[in-house]
Amino acid sequence: MSELAIIGGTGLTSMEQLEIVRREVVHTPFGEPSAPFIHGRLFGKEVVFLARHGPGHTIPPHKINYRANIWALDYIGVKRIIAVAAVGGIRADMLPGRLVIPDQIIDYTWGRANTFFEDGSRVVHVDFTAPYCPELRARLLEAGRELPFDVVEGGCYAATQGPRLETAAEIDRIERDGGDIVGMTGMPEAVLARELDLSYATIAVVANLAAGRGDGPVSMEEIGRNLKLGMARVRDLLEATIPLV
Ligand code: HPA
């Protein structure tokens, strides 16, 4: 049984290295997950892979059924989740192509179903002081130290609503708030994992300089190019991390 899950985001809708054993469709009390769960072996370990935006990348960030995805992973026996997410870089060292293992979150999303505990179930205020699992982060960073590129230790992930990118003023505000990188899918995914007591950490891949931090508009072509390099690095980081998990 696969106790480790990889949630792939933009630029990582499948993994060639995954030797697929079976596909599993799960229905949940919260509706349908983004895609079938792909069980297989990756770098010597059993893992399950989920394409967050759907197999053909058709689900935008604000329409993802985060509750169904996380509930289903728990239901099929997953204990640890490595989430891969494309982000914009705000802090000066968050350069395109870099990988970041964030340690904090600021949530600017709205209107997303962000708890399992509602509608007559008990009221739960889950502790979220440290939103990512420290042990899983440590494994990623330990593995990252062996690689020939930098894996940035820590950073605050600002979760925005999307699907549009931010204005330059919004990025200035997020920076004043303490945000280092910005993405659209980090929440409520992280808190839902916490509510079910799943170990959860993120590999953030810097796809672009955030709005107002580069020379002109954020270009989709640039994002595509940087994600290609970034996702090759993600594969290297996963290869180095998975034996340690
Ligand atoms: N902002 C929000 N989400 C993103 C960005 C960005 O600049 N780049 C990739 N995902």
PDB file of N, CA and C in Angstrom, residues 141 211 234:
ATOM      1  N   LEU A 141      14.916  18.761   2.684  1.00  0.00           N
ATOM      2  CA  LEU A 141      16.090  19.644   2.737  1.00  0.00           C
ATOM      3  C   LEU A 141      17.380  18.839   2.811  1.00  0.00           C
ATOM      4  N   ALA A 211       4.336  39.580 -10.022  1.00  0.00           N
ATOM      5  CA  ALA A 211       3.925  40.803 -10.716  1.00  0.00           C
ATOM      6  C   ALA A 211       4.677  42.020 -10.172  1.00  0.00           C
ATOM      7  N   VAL A 234      12.601  19.040  -9.629  1.00  0.00           N
ATOM      8  CA  VAL A 234      11.679  18.370  -8.694  1.00  0.00           C
ATOM      9  C   VAL A 234      11.875  16.858  -8.773  1.00  0.00           C
TER      10      VAL A 234
END
